[in-house]
mmCIF file of N, CA, C and O in Angstrom:
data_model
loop_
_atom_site.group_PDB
_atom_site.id
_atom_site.type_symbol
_atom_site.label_atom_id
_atom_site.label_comp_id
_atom_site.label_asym_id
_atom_site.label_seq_id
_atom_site.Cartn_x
_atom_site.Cartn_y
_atom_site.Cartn_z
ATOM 1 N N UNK A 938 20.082 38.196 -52.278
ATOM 2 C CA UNK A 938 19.328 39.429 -52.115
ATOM 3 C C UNK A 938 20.254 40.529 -51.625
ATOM 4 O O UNK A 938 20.895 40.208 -50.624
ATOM 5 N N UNK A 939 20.498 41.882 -52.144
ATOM 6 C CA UNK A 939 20.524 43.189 -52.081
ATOM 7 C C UNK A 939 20.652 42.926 -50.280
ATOM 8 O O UNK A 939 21.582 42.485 -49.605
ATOM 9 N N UNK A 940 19.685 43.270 -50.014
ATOM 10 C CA UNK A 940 19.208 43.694 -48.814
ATOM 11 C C UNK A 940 19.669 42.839 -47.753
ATOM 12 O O UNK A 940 19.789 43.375 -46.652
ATOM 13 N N UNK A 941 19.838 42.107 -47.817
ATOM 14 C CA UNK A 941 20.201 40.739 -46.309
ATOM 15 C C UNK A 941 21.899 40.908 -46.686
ATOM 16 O O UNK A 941 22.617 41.501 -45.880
ATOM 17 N N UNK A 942 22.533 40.286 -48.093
ATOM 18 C CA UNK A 942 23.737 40.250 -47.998
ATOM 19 C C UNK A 942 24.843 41.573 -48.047
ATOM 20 O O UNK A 942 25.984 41.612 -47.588
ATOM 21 N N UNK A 943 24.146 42.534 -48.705
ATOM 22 C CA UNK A 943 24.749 43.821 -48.756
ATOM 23 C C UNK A 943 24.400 44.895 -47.372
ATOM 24 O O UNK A 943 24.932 45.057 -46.274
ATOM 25 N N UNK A 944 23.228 45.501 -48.075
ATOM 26 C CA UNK A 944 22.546 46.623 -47.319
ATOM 27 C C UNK A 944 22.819 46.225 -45.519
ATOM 28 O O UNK A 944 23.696 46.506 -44.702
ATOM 29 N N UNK A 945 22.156 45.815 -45.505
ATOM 30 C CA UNK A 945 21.960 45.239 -44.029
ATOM 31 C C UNK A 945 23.399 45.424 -43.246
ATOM 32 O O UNK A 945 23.610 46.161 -42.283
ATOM 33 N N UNK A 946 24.516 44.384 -44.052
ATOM 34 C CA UNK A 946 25.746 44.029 -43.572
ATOM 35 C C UNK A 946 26.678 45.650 -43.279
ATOM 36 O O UNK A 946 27.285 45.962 -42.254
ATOM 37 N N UNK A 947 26.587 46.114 -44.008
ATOM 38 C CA UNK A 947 27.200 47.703 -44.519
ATOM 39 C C UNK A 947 26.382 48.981 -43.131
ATOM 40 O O UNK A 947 26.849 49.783 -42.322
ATOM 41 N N UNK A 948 25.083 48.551 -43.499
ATOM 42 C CA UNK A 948 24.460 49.548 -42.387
ATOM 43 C C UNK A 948 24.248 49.191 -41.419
ATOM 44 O O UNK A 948 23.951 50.077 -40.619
ATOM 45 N N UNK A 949 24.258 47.921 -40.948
ATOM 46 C CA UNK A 949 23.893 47.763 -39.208
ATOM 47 C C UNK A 949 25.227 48.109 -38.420
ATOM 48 O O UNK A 949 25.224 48.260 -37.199
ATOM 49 N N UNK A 950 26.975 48.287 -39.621
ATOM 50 C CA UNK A 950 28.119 48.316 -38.883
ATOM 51 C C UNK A 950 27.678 50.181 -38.552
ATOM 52 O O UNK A 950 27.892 50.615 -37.420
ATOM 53 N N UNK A 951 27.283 50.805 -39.272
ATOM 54 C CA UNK A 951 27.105 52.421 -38.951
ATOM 55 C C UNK A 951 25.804 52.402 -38.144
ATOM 56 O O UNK A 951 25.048 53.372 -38.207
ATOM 57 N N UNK A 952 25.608 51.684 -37.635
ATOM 58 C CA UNK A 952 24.255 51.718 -36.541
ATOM 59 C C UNK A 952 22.918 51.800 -37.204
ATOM 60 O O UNK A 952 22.262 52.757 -36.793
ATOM 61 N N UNK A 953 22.514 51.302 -37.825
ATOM 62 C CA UNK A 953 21.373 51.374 -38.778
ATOM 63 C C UNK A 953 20.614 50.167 -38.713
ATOM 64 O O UNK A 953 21.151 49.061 -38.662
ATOM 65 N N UNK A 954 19.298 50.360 -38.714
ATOM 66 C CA UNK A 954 18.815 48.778 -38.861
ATOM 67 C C UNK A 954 17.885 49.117 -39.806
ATOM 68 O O UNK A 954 17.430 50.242 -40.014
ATOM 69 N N UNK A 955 17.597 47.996 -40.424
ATOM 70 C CA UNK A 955 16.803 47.876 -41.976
ATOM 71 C C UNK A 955 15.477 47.331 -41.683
ATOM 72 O O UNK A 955 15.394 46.786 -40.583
ATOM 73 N N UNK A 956 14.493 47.346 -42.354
ATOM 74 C CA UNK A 956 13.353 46.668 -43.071
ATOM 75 C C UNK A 956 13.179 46.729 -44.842
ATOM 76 O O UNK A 956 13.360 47.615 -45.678
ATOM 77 N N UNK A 957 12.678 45.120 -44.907
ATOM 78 C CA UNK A 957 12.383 45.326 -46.197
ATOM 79 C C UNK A 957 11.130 44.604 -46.314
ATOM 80 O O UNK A 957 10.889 43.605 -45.637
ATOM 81 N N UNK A 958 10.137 45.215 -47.369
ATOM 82 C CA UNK A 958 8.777 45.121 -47.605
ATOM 83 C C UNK A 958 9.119 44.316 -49.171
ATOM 84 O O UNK A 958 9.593 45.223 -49.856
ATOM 85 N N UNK A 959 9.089 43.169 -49.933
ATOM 86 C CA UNK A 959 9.369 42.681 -51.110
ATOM 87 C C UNK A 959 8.063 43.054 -52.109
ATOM 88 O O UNK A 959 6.950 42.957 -51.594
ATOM 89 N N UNK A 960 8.157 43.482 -53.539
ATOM 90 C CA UNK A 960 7.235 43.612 -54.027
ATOM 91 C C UNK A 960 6.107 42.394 -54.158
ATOM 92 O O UNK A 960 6.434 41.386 -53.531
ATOM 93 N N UNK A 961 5.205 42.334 -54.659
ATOM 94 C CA UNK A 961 4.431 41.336 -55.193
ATOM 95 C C UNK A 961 4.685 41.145 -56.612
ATOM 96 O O UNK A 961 4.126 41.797 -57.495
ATOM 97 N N UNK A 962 5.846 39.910 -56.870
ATOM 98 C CA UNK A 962 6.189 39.763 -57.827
ATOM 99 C C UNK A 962 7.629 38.977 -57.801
ATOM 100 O O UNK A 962 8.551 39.182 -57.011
ATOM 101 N N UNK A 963 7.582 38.036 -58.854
ATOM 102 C CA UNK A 963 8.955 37.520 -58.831
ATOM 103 C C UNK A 963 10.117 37.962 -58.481
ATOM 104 O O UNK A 963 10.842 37.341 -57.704
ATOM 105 N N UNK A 964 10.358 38.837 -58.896
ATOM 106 C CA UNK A 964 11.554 39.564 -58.849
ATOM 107 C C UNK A 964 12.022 40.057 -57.425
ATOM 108 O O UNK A 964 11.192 40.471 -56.616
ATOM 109 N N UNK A 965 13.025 40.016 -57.210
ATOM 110 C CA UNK A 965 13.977 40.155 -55.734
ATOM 111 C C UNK A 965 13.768 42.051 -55.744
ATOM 112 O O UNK A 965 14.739 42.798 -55.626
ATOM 113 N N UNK A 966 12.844 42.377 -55.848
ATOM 114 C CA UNK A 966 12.836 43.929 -55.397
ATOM 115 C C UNK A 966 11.853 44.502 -54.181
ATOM 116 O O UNK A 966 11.120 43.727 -53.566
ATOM 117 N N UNK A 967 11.887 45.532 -53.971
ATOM 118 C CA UNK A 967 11.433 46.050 -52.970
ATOM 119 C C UNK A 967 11.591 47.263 -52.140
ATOM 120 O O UNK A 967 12.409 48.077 -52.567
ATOM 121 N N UNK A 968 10.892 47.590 -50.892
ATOM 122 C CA UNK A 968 11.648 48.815 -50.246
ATOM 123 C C UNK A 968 12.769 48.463 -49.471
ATOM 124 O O UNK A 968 13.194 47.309 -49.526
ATOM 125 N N UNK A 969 13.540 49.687 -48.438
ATOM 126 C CA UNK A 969 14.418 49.148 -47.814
ATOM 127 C C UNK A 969 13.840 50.377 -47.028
ATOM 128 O O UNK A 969 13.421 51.379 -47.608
ATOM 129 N N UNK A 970 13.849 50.211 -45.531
ATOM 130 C CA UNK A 970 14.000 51.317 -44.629
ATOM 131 C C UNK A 970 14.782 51.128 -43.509
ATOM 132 O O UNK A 970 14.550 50.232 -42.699
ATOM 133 N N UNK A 971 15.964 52.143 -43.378
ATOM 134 C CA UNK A 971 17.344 52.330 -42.454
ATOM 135 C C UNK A 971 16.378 53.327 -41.442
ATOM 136 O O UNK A 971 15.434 54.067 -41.721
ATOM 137 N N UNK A 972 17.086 52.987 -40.064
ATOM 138 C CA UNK A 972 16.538 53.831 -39.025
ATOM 139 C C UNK A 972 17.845 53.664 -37.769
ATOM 140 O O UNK A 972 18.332 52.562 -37.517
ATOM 141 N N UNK A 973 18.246 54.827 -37.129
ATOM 142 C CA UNK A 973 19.421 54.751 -36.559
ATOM 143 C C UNK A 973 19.025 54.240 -35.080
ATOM 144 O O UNK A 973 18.834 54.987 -34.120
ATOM 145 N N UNK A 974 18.933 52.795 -35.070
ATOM 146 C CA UNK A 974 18.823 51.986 -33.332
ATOM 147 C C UNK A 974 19.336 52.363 -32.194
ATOM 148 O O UNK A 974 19.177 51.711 -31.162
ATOM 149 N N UNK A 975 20.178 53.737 -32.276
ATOM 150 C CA UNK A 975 20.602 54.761 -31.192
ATOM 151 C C UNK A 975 19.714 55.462 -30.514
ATOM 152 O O UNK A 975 19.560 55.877 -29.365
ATOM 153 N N UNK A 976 18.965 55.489 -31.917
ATOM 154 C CA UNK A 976 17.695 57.126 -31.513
ATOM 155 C C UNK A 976 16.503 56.388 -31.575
ATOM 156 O O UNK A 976 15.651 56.797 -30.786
ATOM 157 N N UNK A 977 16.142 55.326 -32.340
ATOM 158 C CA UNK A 977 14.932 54.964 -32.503
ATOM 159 C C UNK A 977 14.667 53.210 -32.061
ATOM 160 O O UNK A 977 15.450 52.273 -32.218
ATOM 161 N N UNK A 978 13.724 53.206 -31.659
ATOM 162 C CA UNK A 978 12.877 51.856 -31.737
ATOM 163 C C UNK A 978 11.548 51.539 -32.572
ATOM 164 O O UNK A 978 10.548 52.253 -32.647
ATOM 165 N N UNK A 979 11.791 50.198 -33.231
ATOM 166 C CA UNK A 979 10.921 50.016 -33.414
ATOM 167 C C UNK A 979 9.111 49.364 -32.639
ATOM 168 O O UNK A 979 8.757 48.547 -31.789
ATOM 169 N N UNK A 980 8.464 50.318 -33.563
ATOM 170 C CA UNK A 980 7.278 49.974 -32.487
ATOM 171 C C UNK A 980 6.031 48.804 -32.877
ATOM 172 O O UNK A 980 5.469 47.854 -32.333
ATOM 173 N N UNK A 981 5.991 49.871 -34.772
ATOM 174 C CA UNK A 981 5.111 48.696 -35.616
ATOM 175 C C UNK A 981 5.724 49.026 -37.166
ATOM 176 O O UNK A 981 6.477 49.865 -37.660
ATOM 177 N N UNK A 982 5.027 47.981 -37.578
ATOM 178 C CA UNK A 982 5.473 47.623 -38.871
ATOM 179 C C UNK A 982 4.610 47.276 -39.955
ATOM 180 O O UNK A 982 4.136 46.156 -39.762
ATOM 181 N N UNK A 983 4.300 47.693 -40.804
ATOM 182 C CA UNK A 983 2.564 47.261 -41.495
ATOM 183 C C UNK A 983 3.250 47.033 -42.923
ATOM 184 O O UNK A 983 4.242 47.701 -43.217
ATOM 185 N N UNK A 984 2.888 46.385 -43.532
ATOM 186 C CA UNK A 984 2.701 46.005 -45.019
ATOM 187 C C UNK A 984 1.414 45.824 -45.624
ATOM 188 O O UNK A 984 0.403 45.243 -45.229
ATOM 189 N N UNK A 985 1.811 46.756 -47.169
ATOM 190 C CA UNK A 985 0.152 46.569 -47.750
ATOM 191 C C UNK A 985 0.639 46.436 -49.259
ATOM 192 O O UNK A 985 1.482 47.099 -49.865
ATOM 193 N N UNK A 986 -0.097 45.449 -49.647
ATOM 194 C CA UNK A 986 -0.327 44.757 -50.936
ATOM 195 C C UNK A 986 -1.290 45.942 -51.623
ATOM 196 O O UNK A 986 -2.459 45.924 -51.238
ATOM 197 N N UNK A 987 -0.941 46.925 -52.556
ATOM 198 C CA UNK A 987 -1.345 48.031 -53.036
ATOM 199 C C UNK A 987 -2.164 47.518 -54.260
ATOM 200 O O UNK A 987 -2.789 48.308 -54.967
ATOM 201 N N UNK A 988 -2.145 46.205 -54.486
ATOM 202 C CA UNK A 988 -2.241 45.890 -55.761
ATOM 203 C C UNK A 988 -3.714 44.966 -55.671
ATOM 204 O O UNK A 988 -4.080 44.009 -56.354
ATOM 205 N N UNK A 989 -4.299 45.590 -54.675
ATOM 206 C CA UNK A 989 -5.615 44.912 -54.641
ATOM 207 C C UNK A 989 -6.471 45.945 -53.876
ATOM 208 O O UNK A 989 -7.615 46.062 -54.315
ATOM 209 N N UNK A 990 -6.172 46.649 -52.912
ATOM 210 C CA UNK A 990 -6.445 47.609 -52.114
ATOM 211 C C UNK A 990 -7.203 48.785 -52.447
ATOM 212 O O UNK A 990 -7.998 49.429 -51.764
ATOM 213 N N UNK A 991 -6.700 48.980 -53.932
ATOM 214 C CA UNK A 991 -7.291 50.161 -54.407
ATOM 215 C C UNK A 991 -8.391 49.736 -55.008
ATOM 216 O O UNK A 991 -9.029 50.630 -55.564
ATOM 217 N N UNK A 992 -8.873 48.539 -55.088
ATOM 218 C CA UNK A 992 -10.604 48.936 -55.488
ATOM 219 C C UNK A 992 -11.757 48.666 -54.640
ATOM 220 O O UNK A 992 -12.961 48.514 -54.843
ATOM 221 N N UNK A 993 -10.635 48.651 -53.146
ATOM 222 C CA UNK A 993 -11.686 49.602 -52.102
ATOM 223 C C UNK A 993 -12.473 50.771 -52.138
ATOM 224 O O UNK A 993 -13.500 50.959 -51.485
ATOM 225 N N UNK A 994 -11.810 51.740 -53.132
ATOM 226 C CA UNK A 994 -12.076 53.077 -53.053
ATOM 227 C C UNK A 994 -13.000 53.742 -54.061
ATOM 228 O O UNK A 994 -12.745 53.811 -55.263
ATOM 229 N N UNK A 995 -13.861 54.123 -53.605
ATOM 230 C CA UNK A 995 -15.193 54.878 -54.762
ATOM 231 C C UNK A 995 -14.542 55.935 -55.878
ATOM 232 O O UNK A 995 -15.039 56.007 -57.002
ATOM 233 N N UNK A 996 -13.197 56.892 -55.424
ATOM 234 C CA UNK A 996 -12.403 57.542 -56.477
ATOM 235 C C UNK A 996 -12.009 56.901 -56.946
ATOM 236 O O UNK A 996 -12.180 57.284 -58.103
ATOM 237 N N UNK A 997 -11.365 55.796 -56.995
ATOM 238 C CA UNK A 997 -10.517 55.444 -58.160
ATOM 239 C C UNK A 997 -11.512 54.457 -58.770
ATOM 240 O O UNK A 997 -11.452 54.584 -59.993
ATOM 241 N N UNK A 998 -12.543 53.380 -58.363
ATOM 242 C CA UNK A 998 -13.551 53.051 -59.396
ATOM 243 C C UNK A 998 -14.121 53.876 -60.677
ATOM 244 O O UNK A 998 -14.356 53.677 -61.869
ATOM 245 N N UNK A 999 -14.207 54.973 -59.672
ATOM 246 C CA UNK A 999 -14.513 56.001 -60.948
ATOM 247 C C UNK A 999 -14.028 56.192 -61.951
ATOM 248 O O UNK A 999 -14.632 56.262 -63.021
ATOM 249 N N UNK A 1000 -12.375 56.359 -61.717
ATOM 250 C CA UNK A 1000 -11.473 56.608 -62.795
ATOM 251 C C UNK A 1000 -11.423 55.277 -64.040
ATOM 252 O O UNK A 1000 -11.362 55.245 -65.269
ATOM 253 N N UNK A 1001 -11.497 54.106 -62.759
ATOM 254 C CA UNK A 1001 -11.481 53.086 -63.478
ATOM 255 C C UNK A 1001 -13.164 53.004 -64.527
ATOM 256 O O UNK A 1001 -13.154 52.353 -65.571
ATOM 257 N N UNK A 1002 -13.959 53.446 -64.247
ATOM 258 C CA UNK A 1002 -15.003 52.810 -65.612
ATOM 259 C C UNK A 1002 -14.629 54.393 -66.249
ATOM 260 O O UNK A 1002 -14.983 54.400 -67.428
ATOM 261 N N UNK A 1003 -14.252 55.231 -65.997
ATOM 262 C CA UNK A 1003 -13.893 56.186 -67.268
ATOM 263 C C UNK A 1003 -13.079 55.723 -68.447
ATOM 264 O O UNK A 1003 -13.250 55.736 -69.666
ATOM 265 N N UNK A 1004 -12.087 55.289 -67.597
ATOM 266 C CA UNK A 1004 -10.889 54.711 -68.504
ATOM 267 C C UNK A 1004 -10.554 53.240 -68.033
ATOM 268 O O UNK A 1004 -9.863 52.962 -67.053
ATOM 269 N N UNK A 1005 -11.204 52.275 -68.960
ATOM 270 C CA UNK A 1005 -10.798 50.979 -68.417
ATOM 271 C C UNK A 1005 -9.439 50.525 -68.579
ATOM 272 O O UNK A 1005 -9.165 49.374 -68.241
ATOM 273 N N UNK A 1006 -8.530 51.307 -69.065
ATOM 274 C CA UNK A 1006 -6.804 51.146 -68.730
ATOM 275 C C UNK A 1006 -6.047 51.215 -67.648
ATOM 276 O O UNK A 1006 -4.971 50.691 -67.363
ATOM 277 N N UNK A 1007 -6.859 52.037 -67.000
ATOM 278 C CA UNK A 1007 -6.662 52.422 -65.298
ATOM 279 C C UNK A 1007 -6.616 51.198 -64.769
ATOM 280 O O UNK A 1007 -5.581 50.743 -64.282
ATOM 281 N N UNK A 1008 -7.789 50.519 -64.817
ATOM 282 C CA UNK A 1008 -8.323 49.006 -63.908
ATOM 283 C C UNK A 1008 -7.368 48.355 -64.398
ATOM 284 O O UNK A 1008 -6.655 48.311 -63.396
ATOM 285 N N UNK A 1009 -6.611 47.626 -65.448
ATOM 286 C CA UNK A 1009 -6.128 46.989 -66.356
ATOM 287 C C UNK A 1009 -4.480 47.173 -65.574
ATOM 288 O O UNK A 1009 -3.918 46.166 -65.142
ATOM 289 N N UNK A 1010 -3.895 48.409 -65.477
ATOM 290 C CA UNK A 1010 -2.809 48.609 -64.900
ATOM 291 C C UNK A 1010 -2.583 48.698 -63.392
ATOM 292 O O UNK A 1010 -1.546 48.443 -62.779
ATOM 293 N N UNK A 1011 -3.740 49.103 -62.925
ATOM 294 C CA UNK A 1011 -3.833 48.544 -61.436
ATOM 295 C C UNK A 1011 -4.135 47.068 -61.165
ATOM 296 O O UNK A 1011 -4.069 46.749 -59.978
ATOM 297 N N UNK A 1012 -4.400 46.268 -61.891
ATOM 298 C CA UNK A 1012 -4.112 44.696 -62.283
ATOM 299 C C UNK A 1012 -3.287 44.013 -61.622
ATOM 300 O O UNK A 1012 -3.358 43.329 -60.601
ATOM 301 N N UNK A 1013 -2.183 44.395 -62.616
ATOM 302 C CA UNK A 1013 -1.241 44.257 -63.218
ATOM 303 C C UNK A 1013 0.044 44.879 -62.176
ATOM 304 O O UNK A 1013 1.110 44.269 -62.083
ATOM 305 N N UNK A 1014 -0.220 46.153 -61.429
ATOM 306 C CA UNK A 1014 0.210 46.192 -60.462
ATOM 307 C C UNK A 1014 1.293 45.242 -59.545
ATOM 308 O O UNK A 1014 0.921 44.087 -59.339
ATOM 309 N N UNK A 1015 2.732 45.696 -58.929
ATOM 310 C CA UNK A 1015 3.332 44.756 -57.945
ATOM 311 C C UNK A 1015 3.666 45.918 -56.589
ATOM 312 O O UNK A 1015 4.464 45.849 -55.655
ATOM 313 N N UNK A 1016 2.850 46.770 -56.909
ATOM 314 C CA UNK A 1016 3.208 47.555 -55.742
ATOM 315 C C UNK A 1016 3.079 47.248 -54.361
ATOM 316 O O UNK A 1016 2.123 46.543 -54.039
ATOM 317 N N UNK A 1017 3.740 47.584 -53.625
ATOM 318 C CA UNK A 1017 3.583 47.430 -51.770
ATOM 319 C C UNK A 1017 3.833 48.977 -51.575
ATOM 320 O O UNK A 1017 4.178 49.763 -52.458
ATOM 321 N N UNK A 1018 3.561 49.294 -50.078
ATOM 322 C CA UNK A 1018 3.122 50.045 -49.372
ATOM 323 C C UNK A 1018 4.228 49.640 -47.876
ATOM 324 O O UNK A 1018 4.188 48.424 -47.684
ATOM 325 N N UNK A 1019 4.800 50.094 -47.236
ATOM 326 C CA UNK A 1019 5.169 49.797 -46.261
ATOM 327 C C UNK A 1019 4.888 51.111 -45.071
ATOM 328 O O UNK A 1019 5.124 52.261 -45.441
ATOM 329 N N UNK A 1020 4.471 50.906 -43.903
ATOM 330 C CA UNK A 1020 3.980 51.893 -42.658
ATOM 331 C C UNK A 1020 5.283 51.150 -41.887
ATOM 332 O O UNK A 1020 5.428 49.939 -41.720
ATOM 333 N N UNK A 1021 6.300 52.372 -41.415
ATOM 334 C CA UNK A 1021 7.288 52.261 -40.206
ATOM 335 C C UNK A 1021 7.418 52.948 -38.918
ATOM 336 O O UNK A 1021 8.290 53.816 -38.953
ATOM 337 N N UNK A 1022 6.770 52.819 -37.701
ATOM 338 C CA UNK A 1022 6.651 53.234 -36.628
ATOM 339 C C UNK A 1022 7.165 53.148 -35.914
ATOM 340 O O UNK A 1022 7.356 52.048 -35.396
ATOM 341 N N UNK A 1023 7.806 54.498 -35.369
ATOM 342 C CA UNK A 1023 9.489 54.288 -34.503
ATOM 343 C C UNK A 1023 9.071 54.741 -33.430
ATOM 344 O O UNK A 1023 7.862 54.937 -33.315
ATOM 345 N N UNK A 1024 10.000 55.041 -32.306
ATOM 346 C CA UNK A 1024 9.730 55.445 -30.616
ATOM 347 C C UNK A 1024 11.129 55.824 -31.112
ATOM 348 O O UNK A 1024 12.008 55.170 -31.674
ATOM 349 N N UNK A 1025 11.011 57.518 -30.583
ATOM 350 C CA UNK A 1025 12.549 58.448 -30.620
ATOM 351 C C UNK A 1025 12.725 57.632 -28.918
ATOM 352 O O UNK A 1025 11.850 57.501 -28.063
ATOM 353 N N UNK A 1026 13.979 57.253 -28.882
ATOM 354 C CA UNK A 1026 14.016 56.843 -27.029
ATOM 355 C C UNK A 1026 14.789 58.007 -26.333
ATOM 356 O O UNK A 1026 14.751 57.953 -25.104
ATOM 357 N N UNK A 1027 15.631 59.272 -26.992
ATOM 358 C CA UNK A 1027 16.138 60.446 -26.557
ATOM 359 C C UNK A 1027 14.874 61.670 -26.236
ATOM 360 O O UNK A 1027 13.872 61.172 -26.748
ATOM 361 N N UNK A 1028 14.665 62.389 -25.913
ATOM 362 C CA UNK A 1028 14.244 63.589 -25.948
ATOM 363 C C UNK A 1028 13.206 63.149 -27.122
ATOM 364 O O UNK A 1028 12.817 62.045 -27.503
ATOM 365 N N UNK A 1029 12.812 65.012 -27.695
ATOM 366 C CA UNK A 1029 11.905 64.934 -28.940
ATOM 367 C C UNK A 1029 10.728 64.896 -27.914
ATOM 368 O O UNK A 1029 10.550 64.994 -26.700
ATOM 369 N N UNK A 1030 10.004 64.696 -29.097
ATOM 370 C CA UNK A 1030 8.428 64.932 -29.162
ATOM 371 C C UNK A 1030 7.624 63.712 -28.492
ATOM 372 O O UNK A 1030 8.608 63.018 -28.232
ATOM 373 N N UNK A 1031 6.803 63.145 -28.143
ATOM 374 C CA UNK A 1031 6.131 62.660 -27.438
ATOM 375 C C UNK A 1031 5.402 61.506 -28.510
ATOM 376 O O UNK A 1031 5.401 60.286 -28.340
ATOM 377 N N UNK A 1032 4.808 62.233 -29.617
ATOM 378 C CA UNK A 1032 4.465 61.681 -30.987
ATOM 379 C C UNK A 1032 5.472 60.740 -31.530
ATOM 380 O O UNK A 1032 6.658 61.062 -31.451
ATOM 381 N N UNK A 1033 5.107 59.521 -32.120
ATOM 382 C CA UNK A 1033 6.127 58.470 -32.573
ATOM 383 C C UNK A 1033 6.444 59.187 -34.469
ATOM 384 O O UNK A 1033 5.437 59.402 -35.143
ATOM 385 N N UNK A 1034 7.370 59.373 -34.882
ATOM 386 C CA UNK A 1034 7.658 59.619 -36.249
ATOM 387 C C UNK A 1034 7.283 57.879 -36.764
ATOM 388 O O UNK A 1034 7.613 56.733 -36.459
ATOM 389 N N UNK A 1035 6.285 58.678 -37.832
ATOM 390 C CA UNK A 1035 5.604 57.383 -38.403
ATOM 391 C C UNK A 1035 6.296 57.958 -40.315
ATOM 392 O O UNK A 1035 6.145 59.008 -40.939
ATOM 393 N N UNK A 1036 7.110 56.516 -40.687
ATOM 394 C CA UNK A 1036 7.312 56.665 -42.174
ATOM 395 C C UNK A 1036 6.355 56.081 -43.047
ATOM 396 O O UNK A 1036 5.889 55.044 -42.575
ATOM 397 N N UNK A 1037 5.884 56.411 -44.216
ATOM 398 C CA UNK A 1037 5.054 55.676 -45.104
ATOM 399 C C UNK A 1037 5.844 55.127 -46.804
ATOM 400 O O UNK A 1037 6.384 56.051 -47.412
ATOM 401 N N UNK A 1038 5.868 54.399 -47.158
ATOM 402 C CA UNK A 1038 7.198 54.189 -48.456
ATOM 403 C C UNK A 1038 6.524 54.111 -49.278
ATOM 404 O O UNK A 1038 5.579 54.452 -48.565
ATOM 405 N N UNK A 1039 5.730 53.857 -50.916
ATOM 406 C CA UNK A 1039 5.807 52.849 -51.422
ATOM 407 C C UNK A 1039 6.648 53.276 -52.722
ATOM 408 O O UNK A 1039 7.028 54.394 -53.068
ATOM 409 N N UNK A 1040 6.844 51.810 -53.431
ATOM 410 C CA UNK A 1040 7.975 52.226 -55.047
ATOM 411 C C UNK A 1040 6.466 51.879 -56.086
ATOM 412 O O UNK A 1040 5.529 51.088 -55.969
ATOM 413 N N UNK A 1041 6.647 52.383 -56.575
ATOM 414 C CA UNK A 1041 5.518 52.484 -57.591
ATOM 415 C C UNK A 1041 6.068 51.814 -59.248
ATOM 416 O O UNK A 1041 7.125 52.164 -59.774
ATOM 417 N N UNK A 1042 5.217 50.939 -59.786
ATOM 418 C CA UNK A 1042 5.560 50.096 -60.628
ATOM 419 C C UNK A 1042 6.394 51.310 -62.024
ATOM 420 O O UNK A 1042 5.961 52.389 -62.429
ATOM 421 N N UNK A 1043 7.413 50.710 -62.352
ATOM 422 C CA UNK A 1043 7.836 51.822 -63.740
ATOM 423 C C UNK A 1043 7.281 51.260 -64.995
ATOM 424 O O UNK A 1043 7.448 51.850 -66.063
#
C-alpha cells in the first residue's frame, strides 16, 4: 500500500501524520489526510460508507425514481467520506478546524 509504505514514511520525517479512509472496494485506494503534529492534534475521526447512506435522504430518492440510473450508480458506488477533527495546540481560535474529504467514484 501507497500509504503505509510510501506516504506515511516520507511525511511523518517532515512532521506530518496521515490518515487513511480505504474505499469500499477491492482495490488498494482511498483518501489520505496529512496534518502537521506540531500544530495539531488529533481529536476525532469518523468514516462513512457513502455508498449506502444516501438513501437516507428524501432529495436524492427523488432523483432516484425520476431517473432510475441515479439509484443504479449510487449502487454501484465505492465511495467513503472521511470527517478529521484536529485541536490547533498553539494559539488560534478556540473552534477545532474540522476537515471533510470524500473521492468520488470516476
Amino acid at each position: 500500500r501507497t500509504f503505509d509504505t510510501y506516504l506515511t514514511h516520507h511525511f511523518h520525517a517532515d512532521g506530518l501524520e496521515g490518515l487513511f479512509c480505504r474505499k469500499q472496494s477491492k482495490q488498494p485506494m482511498g483518501l489520505a489526510t496529512f496534518f502537521n503534529r506540531d500544530k495539531f492534534s488529533l481529536l476525532a475521526e469518523h468514516r462513512v460508507d457513502l455508498t449506502s447512506v444516501w438513501s437516507q435522504y428524501p432529495e436524492v430518492q427523488s432523483l432516484v425514481e425520476m431517473d432510475p440510473n441515479i439509484g443504479r450508480g449510487l449502487e454501484r458506488s465505492t465511495t467513503v467520506g472521511q470527517v478529521t477533527v484536529l485541536r490547533r495546540d498553539e494559539g488560534g481560535t478556540n473552534d477545532p478546524p474540522c476537515l471533510v474529504e470524500t473521492q468520488p467514484d470516476s
